[in-house]
Every structure is written in structure tokens, then in C-alpha cells.
Amino acid sequence: MIKIKFLVVGNLKEEYLRKMSDEYLKRLSKFASINIIEFKELELPKDLNEINIQKHLEKEDEPIIKSIKNEDYLVLLDLHGKSVSSEAFADIISGAIKTLRGNLIIAIGGTLGISKALLNRANFRLKISDLTFTHQFCRVIALEQLYRAFKINNHEAYHH
Amino acid sequence: MIKIKFLVVGNLKEEYLRKMSDEYLKRLSKFASINIIEFKELELPKDLNEINIQKHLEKEDEPIIKSIKNEDYLVLLDLHGKSVSSEAFADIISGAIKTLRGNLIIAIGGTLGISKALLNRANFRLKISDLTFTHQFCRVIALEQLYRAFKINNHEAYHH
């Protein structure tokens, strides 16, 4: 069975997001073995200047980067990434799985975003929307889109 | 207090979506009086050809269009609409409120989308994402973005 790792910063604080996450993990279990690994969300710097933000991101993302192997395929959620349709995202997932030597990884940063090192490691940077969502909300959106991708790739119906 | 109507097709079937909707309605009650009006979701035609789809949409959206007055400002969620940042969406909401003579309305269609008549009536057509979401999920996203718009317009902090 396909193994997919979610590397995420912080935990889901709202019960409805945990419920939604559980629901999609259950549905996804038909297609893949999903492992969600939560990394520590660091306290925000008091002074949000560019240097402090970069330091914060480097420190927050360091354990994430360390857990990614050279042969892994990394899909990174990124505000400045590429905006694609669910069908195109399904193609990216199936393409990654076909040529995969390591793990398929989906990573989501914390409140302040993503370090340059993690950005540079990404194989595909996905922009969900021009609108801003909380990173916790992005996690359930990513789970839902991954489920949708498997449904599309398996030619199964799924409502709009 | 500002009055905002949500005109939506169908109800929220999943408990986690209802919980999320309730949470944002509670938060929004600080800024506006929100009224969600659910319209009947019609059974899908068996043969999904273009003529049947258009007929279905016209019938489904007819009661929605009837409930919109000439002086209302209509924000319509539309896959082919404009993709904007949360800050730009906040500007659209504050601009609409400033010049409003009727109600501010946010409308979301059903499974098959939106009729041409409703599309033509829209003052602003908002595309949430190139990705496909269920229309039920779009409702909670719209509530969250409306809340975010008020937070932005009131210069209040809100996490990413």
C-alpha cells in the first residue's frame, strides 16, 4: 500500500478540524497508509522583523527537513506556489507515486510560513488559494484534496 | 448592525461542517447579523448533458434569484470568478457595505454549479481556488473569509 507522510507544524486545536481530519483519514485508508507527524510550533518572535522571522522559520522547519530523505517526493503547501485544479493535482500525485523511490510527503508550515531551506527542498509547491487560511485549516484541505485525487485517479465519483 | 444574507443550496450534512459554521457565525455576530437561508437542492438529472444541466440549474436557482432585490449587493462563489487575496476580499466587503442600499448577499450554488441568470446578477464573482471543493465546504470557507474580512477591516489580529 502507498505510504504518505504528512509533516505539519502544530496540532489541530479545534474539535471540528480534528473530526474533519479523522473523517478524511478514514476515507483515505482505502487508498493509502497515511502517517501524520506533528512538529513543534515555536513561539512567535516579539518583534516580527524579517531577520527574526527567517530565524524562527529556520528553527521551526529544521526537524522537518531532517526527517525528509533524498529519495522522498515533497509536496509543500506554499502561498507562492502553483495554483492547480484538483484534476492536475491528482496527476501530480499519480506521477509522484509511479516514480517514487522514497516516501510521498505533504508538508505544511506554521503560522509565519516556510523557511527558505524547506522551500528549496520541495518537489512541488502547491498554492491552495489567494485567500489566506489558517495552517490548521490547510491541513484538512490537503487531506480532502488528497482523497479527491485518489478518487479521480481511480475514476470514482465524488461530489462537488 | 450590518445585515448579511447567505443564500445557499442544500444543508450541511456533516457534523464537523455544522460545528465549524456555528463557530464562525458566533464570531461573526460581533460584526454583523448573519442570516443563512437554505434553498432546496434538486435531484441531479440522470443524463448529465448540457441541456439537462442548464435546466436543472435554472430551476434550482430560480427561488434564489427571486429573493434578491435590485438594490442588494451580491457576492457569488463561482469557479470561474476572480481569485483575490483575503485583504482584497476585505476591501470588496467594506466597499459594498459603504455604498449599500439593500442587503449584502453571499450566494453559493449546488452540486452542478450556478445558472446563467444568477451568474449575470452577481456584483462580484469570487473564485476560492482552482481546486474543487464541495459546495458545503465552500460555505464554511466563505464564513471564515467573511470573518477574516471583518478582522482585517477592524485592524484586529487573526492568525494565519
CSV table of C-alpha atoms in Angstrom, one decimal:
chain,number,residue,atom,x,y,z
A,1,MET,CA,0.0,0.0,0.0
A,2,ILE,CA,1.1,3.5,-0.8
A,3,LYS,CA,2.6,5.3,2.2
A,4,ILE,CA,2.1,9.0,2.6
A,5,LYS,CA,3.5,11.2,5.4
A,6,PHE,CA,2.1,14.5,6.4
A,7,LEU,CA,4.8,16.6,8.1
A,8,VAL,CA,3.0,19.5,9.8
A,9,VAL,CA,3.7,22.2,12.3
A,10,GLY,CA,1.5,22.3,15.4
A,11,ASN,CA,-1.7,20.4,16.2
A,12,LEU,CA,-5.4,20.8,15.4
A,13,LYS,CA,-6.8,22.9,18.2
A,14,GLU,CA,-10.4,23.0,17.1
A,15,GLU,CA,-12.6,19.9,17.5
A,16,TYR,CA,-14.3,20.3,14.2
A,17,LEU,CA,-11.0,20.3,12.4
A,18,ARG,CA,-9.9,17.1,14.2
A,19,LYS,CA,-13.3,15.5,13.3
A,20,MET,CA,-12.8,16.5,9.7
A,21,SER,CA,-9.3,15.3,9.6
A,22,ASP,CA,-10.4,11.9,11.2
A,23,GLU,CA,-13.1,11.6,8.5
A,24,TYR,CA,-10.7,12.0,5.6
A,25,LEU,CA,-8.0,9.8,7.2
A,26,LYS,CA,-10.7,7.1,7.4
A,27,ARG,CA,-11.7,7.6,3.8
A,28,LEU,CA,-8.0,7.7,2.6
A,29,SER,CA,-7.2,4.5,4.4
A,30,LYS,CA,-8.8,2.7,1.4
A,31,PHE,CA,-6.1,4.1,-0.8
A,32,ALA,CA,-3.0,4.7,1.2
A,33,SER,CA,-1.4,4.4,4.6
A,34,ILE,CA,-1.3,8.0,6.0
A,35,ASN,CA,1.0,9.0,8.8
A,36,ILE,CA,0.6,12.5,10.3
A,37,ILE,CA,3.7,13.7,12.1
A,38,GLU,CA,3.2,16.9,14.1
A,39,PHE,CA,6.3,19.1,14.7
A,40,LYS,CA,6.5,21.7,17.5
A,41,GLU,CA,5.1,25.1,16.7
A,42,LEU,CA,7.6,27.6,18.1
A,43,GLU,CA,6.5,30.7,20.0
A,44,LEU,CA,6.4,33.7,17.7
A,45,PRO,CA,9.2,36.3,18.0
A,46,LYS,CA,8.0,39.5,19.7
A,47,ASP,CA,9.5,41.7,17.0
A,48,LEU,CA,8.3,40.4,13.7
A,49,ASN,CA,11.1,41.8,11.5
A,50,GLU,CA,12.5,39.9,8.6
A,51,ILE,CA,15.6,38.6,10.4
A,52,ASN,CA,13.6,37.3,13.3
A,53,ILE,CA,11.0,35.7,11.0
A,54,GLN,CA,13.7,33.9,9.0
A,55,LYS,CA,15.4,32.7,12.2
A,56,HIS,CA,12.1,31.5,13.6
A,57,LEU,CA,11.3,29.6,10.3
A,58,GLU,CA,14.7,28.0,10.1
A,59,LYS,CA,14.5,26.7,13.6
A,60,GLU,CA,10.9,25.6,13.2
A,61,ASP,CA,11.5,23.8,9.9
A,62,GLU,CA,14.9,22.2,10.8
A,63,PRO,CA,13.4,19.0,12.3
A,64,ILE,CA,11.0,18.7,9.3
A,65,ILE,CA,13.9,19.0,6.8
A,66,LYS,CA,15.9,16.4,8.8
A,67,SER,CA,13.1,13.9,8.5
A,68,ILE,CA,13.0,14.1,4.7
A,69,LYS,CA,15.2,11.7,2.8
A,70,ASN,CA,16.8,12.4,-0.6
A,71,GLU,CA,14.6,10.0,-2.4
A,72,ASP,CA,11.3,11.4,-0.9
A,73,TYR,CA,8.9,13.4,-3.1
A,74,LEU,CA,7.9,16.5,-1.2
A,75,VAL,CA,4.6,18.4,-1.9
A,76,LEU,CA,4.8,21.6,0.0
A,77,LEU,CA,1.9,23.9,0.7
A,78,ASP,CA,3.0,27.4,-0.2
A,79,LEU,CA,1.2,30.7,-0.6
A,80,HIS,CA,3.6,31.5,-3.5
A,81,GLY,CA,3.3,28.0,-5.0
A,82,LYS,CA,1.4,26.9,-8.1
A,83,SER,CA,-2.3,27.0,-8.3
A,84,VAL,CA,-3.8,23.9,-10.0
A,85,SER,CA,-7.1,22.2,-10.5
A,86,SER,CA,-8.0,19.1,-8.5
A,87,GLU,CA,-7.5,17.0,-11.7
A,88,ALA,CA,-4.0,18.4,-12.2
A,89,PHE,CA,-3.2,17.8,-8.5
A,90,ALA,CA,-4.4,14.2,-9.0
A,91,ASP,CA,-1.9,13.9,-11.9
A,92,ILE,CA,0.9,15.2,-9.8
A,93,ILE,CA,0.1,12.7,-7.1
A,94,SER,CA,-0.2,9.7,-9.5
A,95,GLY,CA,3.0,10.8,-11.3
A,96,ALA,CA,4.9,11.1,-8.0
A,97,ILE,CA,3.7,7.6,-6.9
A,98,LYS,CA,4.7,6.0,-10.2
A,99,THR,CA,8.3,7.1,-10.0
A,100,LEU,CA,8.6,7.1,-6.2
A,101,ARG,CA,11.7,5.6,-4.6
A,102,GLY,CA,11.1,7.0,-1.1
A,103,ASN,CA,8.1,8.4,0.6
A,104,LEU,CA,5.5,10.7,-0.7
A,105,ILE,CA,5.4,13.6,1.8
A,106,ILE,CA,3.0,16.5,2.1
A,107,ALA,CA,4.4,19.3,4.3
A,108,ILE,CA,2.6,22.3,5.9
A,109,GLY,CA,4.5,25.1,7.7
A,110,GLY,CA,3.4,27.1,10.8
A,111,THR,CA,1.8,30.5,11.3
A,112,LEU,CA,4.7,32.5,9.8
A,113,GLY,CA,5.1,30.3,6.8
A,114,ILE,CA,8.1,28.2,5.5
A,115,SER,CA,11.9,28.5,5.7
A,116,LYS,CA,13.9,29.0,2.5
A,117,ALA,CA,15.6,25.7,3.1
A,118,LEU,CA,12.3,23.8,3.1
A,119,LEU,CA,11.0,25.8,0.1
A,120,ASN,CA,14.2,24.8,-1.8
A,121,ARG,CA,13.7,21.1,-1.0
A,122,ALA,CA,10.1,20.9,-2.3
A,123,ASN,CA,9.4,18.9,-5.5
A,124,PHE,CA,6.1,20.6,-5.9
A,125,ARG,CA,4.8,23.7,-4.2
A,126,LEU,CA,1.0,23.9,-4.1
A,127,LYS,CA,-0.9,27.1,-3.6
A,128,ILE,CA,-4.4,26.3,-2.3
A,129,SER,CA,-5.8,29.8,-2.7
A,130,ASP,CA,-5.0,33.5,-3.0
A,131,LEU,CA,-7.1,33.8,0.1
A,132,THR,CA,-5.4,33.2,3.4
A,133,PHE,CA,-6.4,30.2,5.5
A,134,THR,CA,-5.0,29.1,8.9
A,135,HIS,CA,-2.4,26.4,8.5
A,136,GLN,CA,-4.6,24.1,10.6
A,137,PHE,CA,-7.4,24.6,8.1
A,138,CYS,CA,-4.9,24.0,5.3
A,139,ARG,CA,-4.2,20.5,6.7
A,140,VAL,CA,-7.8,19.4,6.4
A,141,ILE,CA,-8.0,20.9,2.9
A,142,ALA,CA,-4.9,19.0,1.9
A,143,LEU,CA,-6.4,15.7,3.3
A,144,GLU,CA,-9.6,16.4,1.4
A,145,GLN,CA,-7.7,17.1,-1.8
A,146,LEU,CA,-5.6,14.1,-1.5
A,147,TYR,CA,-8.7,12.0,-1.0
A,148,ARG,CA,-10.2,13.7,-4.1
A,149,ALA,CA,-7.0,12.9,-6.0
A,150,PHE,CA,-7.3,9.2,-5.3
A,151,LYS,CA,-11.0,9.3,-6.2
A,152,ILE,CA,-10.1,11.0,-9.5
A,153,ASN,CA,-7.2,8.6,-10.3
A,154,ASN,CA,-9.5,5.6,-9.5
A,155,HIS,CA,-12.3,7.1,-11.7
A,156,GLU,CA,-14.7,7.0,-8.8
A,157,ALA,CA,-17.5,9.6,-8.4
A,158,TYR,CA,-17.1,12.3,-5.8
A,159,HIS,CA,-19.5,15.2,-5.3
A,160,HIS,CA,-18.6,18.9,-5.9
B,1,MET,CA,-25.7,46.4,12.6
B,2,ILE,CA,-24.8,45.2,9.2
B,3,LYS,CA,-27.1,42.6,7.8
B,4,ILE,CA,-25.7,39.8,5.6
B,5,LYS,CA,-27.6,37.1,4.0
B,6,PHE,CA,-26.2,33.8,2.9
B,7,LEU,CA,-28.3,32.2,0.1
B,8,VAL,CA,-27.2,28.6,-0.2
B,9,VAL,CA,-28.3,25.4,-1.9
B,10,GLY,CA,-28.8,22.4,0.4
B,11,ASN,CA,-27.9,21.9,4.0
B,12,LEU,CA,-24.7,20.9,5.8
B,13,LYS,CA,-24.8,17.2,6.1
B,14,GLU,CA,-21.5,16.7,8.0
B,15,GLU,CA,-21.5,17.4,11.8
B,16,TYR,CA,-18.0,18.9,11.6
B,17,LEU,CA,-19.1,21.4,9.0
B,18,ARG,CA,-22.1,22.4,11.1
B,19,LYS,CA,-19.8,22.9,14.1
B,20,MET,CA,-17.4,25.0,12.0
B,21,SER,CA,-20.3,27.0,10.6
B,22,ASP,CA,-21.7,27.6,14.1
B,23,GLU,CA,-18.3,28.7,15.4
B,24,TYR,CA,-17.8,31.3,12.6
B,25,LEU,CA,-21.5,32.5,12.9
B,26,LYS,CA,-20.8,33.1,16.6
B,27,ARG,CA,-17.6,35.0,15.9
B,28,LEU,CA,-19.3,37.0,13.1
B,29,SER,CA,-22.1,38.0,15.4
B,30,LYS,CA,-19.8,40.7,16.8
B,31,PHE,CA,-19.6,42.4,13.4
B,32,ALA,CA,-22.8,41.6,11.6
B,33,SER,CA,-26.2,39.9,11.7
B,34,ILE,CA,-25.9,36.9,9.5
B,35,ASN,CA,-28.9,35.1,8.2
B,36,ILE,CA,-28.4,31.8,6.4
B,37,ILE,CA,-31.2,30.8,4.1
B,38,GLU,CA,-31.0,27.3,2.7
B,39,PHE,CA,-32.7,26.5,-0.7
B,40,LYS,CA,-33.8,23.1,-1.8
B,41,GLU,CA,-31.1,21.1,-3.6
B,42,LEU,CA,-32.8,19.4,-6.5
B,43,GLU,CA,-32.2,15.8,-7.5
B,44,LEU,CA,-29.5,15.5,-10.2
B,45,PRO,CA,-30.7,14.7,-13.8
B,46,LYS,CA,-29.9,11.2,-14.8
B,47,ASP,CA,-28.3,12.2,-18.0
B,48,LEU,CA,-25.9,15.0,-17.3
B,49,ASN,CA,-25.9,16.6,-20.7
B,50,GLU,CA,-25.6,20.4,-21.2
B,51,ILE,CA,-29.3,21.0,-21.7
B,52,ASN,CA,-30.3,19.0,-18.7
B,53,ILE,CA,-27.7,20.7,-16.5
B,54,GLN,CA,-28.8,24.2,-17.6
B,55,LYS,CA,-32.5,23.3,-16.9
B,56,HIS,CA,-31.6,21.9,-13.5
B,57,LEU,CA,-29.6,25.0,-12.6
B,58,GLU,CA,-32.3,27.4,-13.8
B,59,LYS,CA,-34.9,25.5,-11.7
B,60,GLU,CA,-32.6,25.3,-8.6
B,61,ASP,CA,-31.5,28.9,-8.7
B,62,GLU,CA,-34.9,30.4,-9.5
B,63,PRO,CA,-36.1,30.9,-5.9
B,64,ILE,CA,-32.6,32.3,-5.0
B,65,ILE,CA,-32.9,34.9,-7.8
B,66,LYS,CA,-36.4,35.8,-6.7
B,67,SER,CA,-35.2,36.6,-3.2
B,68,ILE,CA,-32.6,39.1,-4.3
B,69,LYS,CA,-33.7,42.7,-4.6
B,70,ASN,CA,-32.4,45.2,-7.2
B,71,GLU,CA,-30.6,47.2,-4.5
B,72,ASP,CA,-28.8,44.2,-3.0
B,73,TYR,CA,-25.1,43.6,-3.5
B,74,LEU,CA,-24.4,40.0,-4.5
B,75,VAL,CA,-21.2,38.2,-3.9
B,76,LEU,CA,-21.4,34.9,-5.8
B,77,LEU,CA,-19.0,32.0,-5.3
B,78,ASP,CA,-18.0,30.9,-8.8
B,79,LEU,CA,-15.3,28.5,-10.1
B,80,HIS,CA,-14.8,30.9,-13.0
B,81,GLY,CA,-14.8,34.1,-10.8
B,82,LYS,CA,-12.0,36.3,-9.7
B,83,SER,CA,-9.3,34.9,-7.4
B,84,VAL,CA,-8.3,37.6,-4.7
B,85,SER,CA,-6.3,37.8,-1.5
B,86,SER,CA,-8.1,38.0,1.8
B,87,GLU,CA,-7.1,41.6,2.0
B,88,ALA,CA,-8.7,42.4,-1.4
B,89,PHE,CA,-11.8,40.5,-0.4
B,90,ALA,CA,-12.0,42.6,2.8
B,91,ASP,CA,-11.8,45.7,0.6
B,92,ILE,CA,-14.7,44.4,-1.6
B,93,ILE,CA,-16.8,43.8,1.6
B,94,SER,CA,-16.1,47.2,3.1
B,95,GLY,CA,-16.7,48.9,-0.3
B,96,ALA,CA,-20.0,47.1,-0.7
B,97,ILE,CA,-21.1,48.0,2.9
B,98,LYS,CA,-20.3,51.7,2.4
B,99,THR,CA,-22.5,52.1,-0.6
B,100,LEU,CA,-25.1,49.5,0.3
B,101,ARG,CA,-28.8,50.4,-0.2
B,102,GLY,CA,-30.1,46.9,0.2
B,103,ASN,CA,-28.7,43.7,1.7
B,104,LEU,CA,-25.2,42.3,1.3
B,105,ILE,CA,-25.7,38.8,0.0
B,106,ILE,CA,-23.3,35.9,-0.4
B,107,ALA,CA,-24.7,33.1,-2.6
B,108,ILE,CA,-23.4,29.6,-3.2
B,109,GLY,CA,-24.9,27.2,-5.7
B,110,GLY,CA,-25.4,23.5,-5.6
B,111,THR,CA,-23.5,20.4,-6.8
B,112,LEU,CA,-23.7,21.3,-10.5
B,113,GLY,CA,-22.9,25.0,-10.1
B,114,ILE,CA,-24.8,28.1,-11.0
B,115,SER,CA,-27.4,29.1,-13.6
B,116,LYS,CA,-26.5,31.8,-16.1
B,117,ALA,CA,-29.2,34.1,-14.7
B,118,LEU,CA,-27.6,34.0,-11.2
B,119,LEU,CA,-24.1,34.5,-12.7
B,120,ASN,CA,-25.4,37.6,-14.6
B,121,ARG,CA,-26.9,39.0,-11.4
B,122,ALA,CA,-23.7,38.9,-9.4
B,123,ASN,CA,-21.9,42.1,-8.4
B,124,PHE,CA,-18.8,40.2,-7.6
B,125,ARG,CA,-17.9,36.6,-8.5
B,126,LEU,CA,-15.4,35.1,-6.1
B,127,LYS,CA,-13.2,32.1,-7.0
B,128,ILE,CA,-12.0,30.4,-3.9
B,129,SER,CA,-9.5,28.1,-5.5
B,130,ASP,CA,-8.6,26.3,-8.7
B,131,LEU,CA,-9.0,23.2,-6.6
B,132,THR,CA,-12.6,21.8,-6.4
B,133,PHE,CA,-14.3,21.8,-3.0
B,134,THR,CA,-17.8,20.6,-2.2
B,135,HIS,CA,-20.3,23.4,-2.1
B,136,GLN,CA,-20.9,22.6,1.6
B,137,PHE,CA,-17.2,23.1,2.3
B,138,CYS,CA,-17.3,26.3,0.4
B,139,ARG,CA,-20.0,27.6,2.7
B,140,VAL,CA,-17.7,27.3,5.8
B,141,ILE,CA,-14.8,28.8,3.8
B,142,ALA,CA,-17.0,31.8,2.9
B,143,LEU,CA,-18.0,32.2,6.5
B,144,GLU,CA,-14.3,32.0,7.6
B,145,GLN,CA,-13.3,34.5,5.0
B,146,LEU,CA,-16.1,36.9,5.8
B,147,TYR,CA,-15.0,36.8,9.5
B,148,ARG,CA,-11.4,37.4,8.3
B,149,ALA,CA,-12.5,40.3,6.2
B,150,PHE,CA,-14.1,42.0,9.3
B,151,LYS,CA,-11.0,41.3,11.4
B,152,ILE,CA,-8.8,42.9,8.6
B,153,ASN,CA,-11.2,45.9,8.2
B,154,ASN,CA,-11.2,46.4,12.0
B,155,HIS,CA,-7.4,46.1,12.2
B,156,GLU,CA,-7.6,43.2,14.6
B,157,ALA,CA,-5.1,40.3,14.7
B,158,TYR,CA,-6.0,36.9,13.3
B,159,HIS,CA,-3.7,34.0,12.9
B,160,HIS,CA,-2.6,32.5,9.6
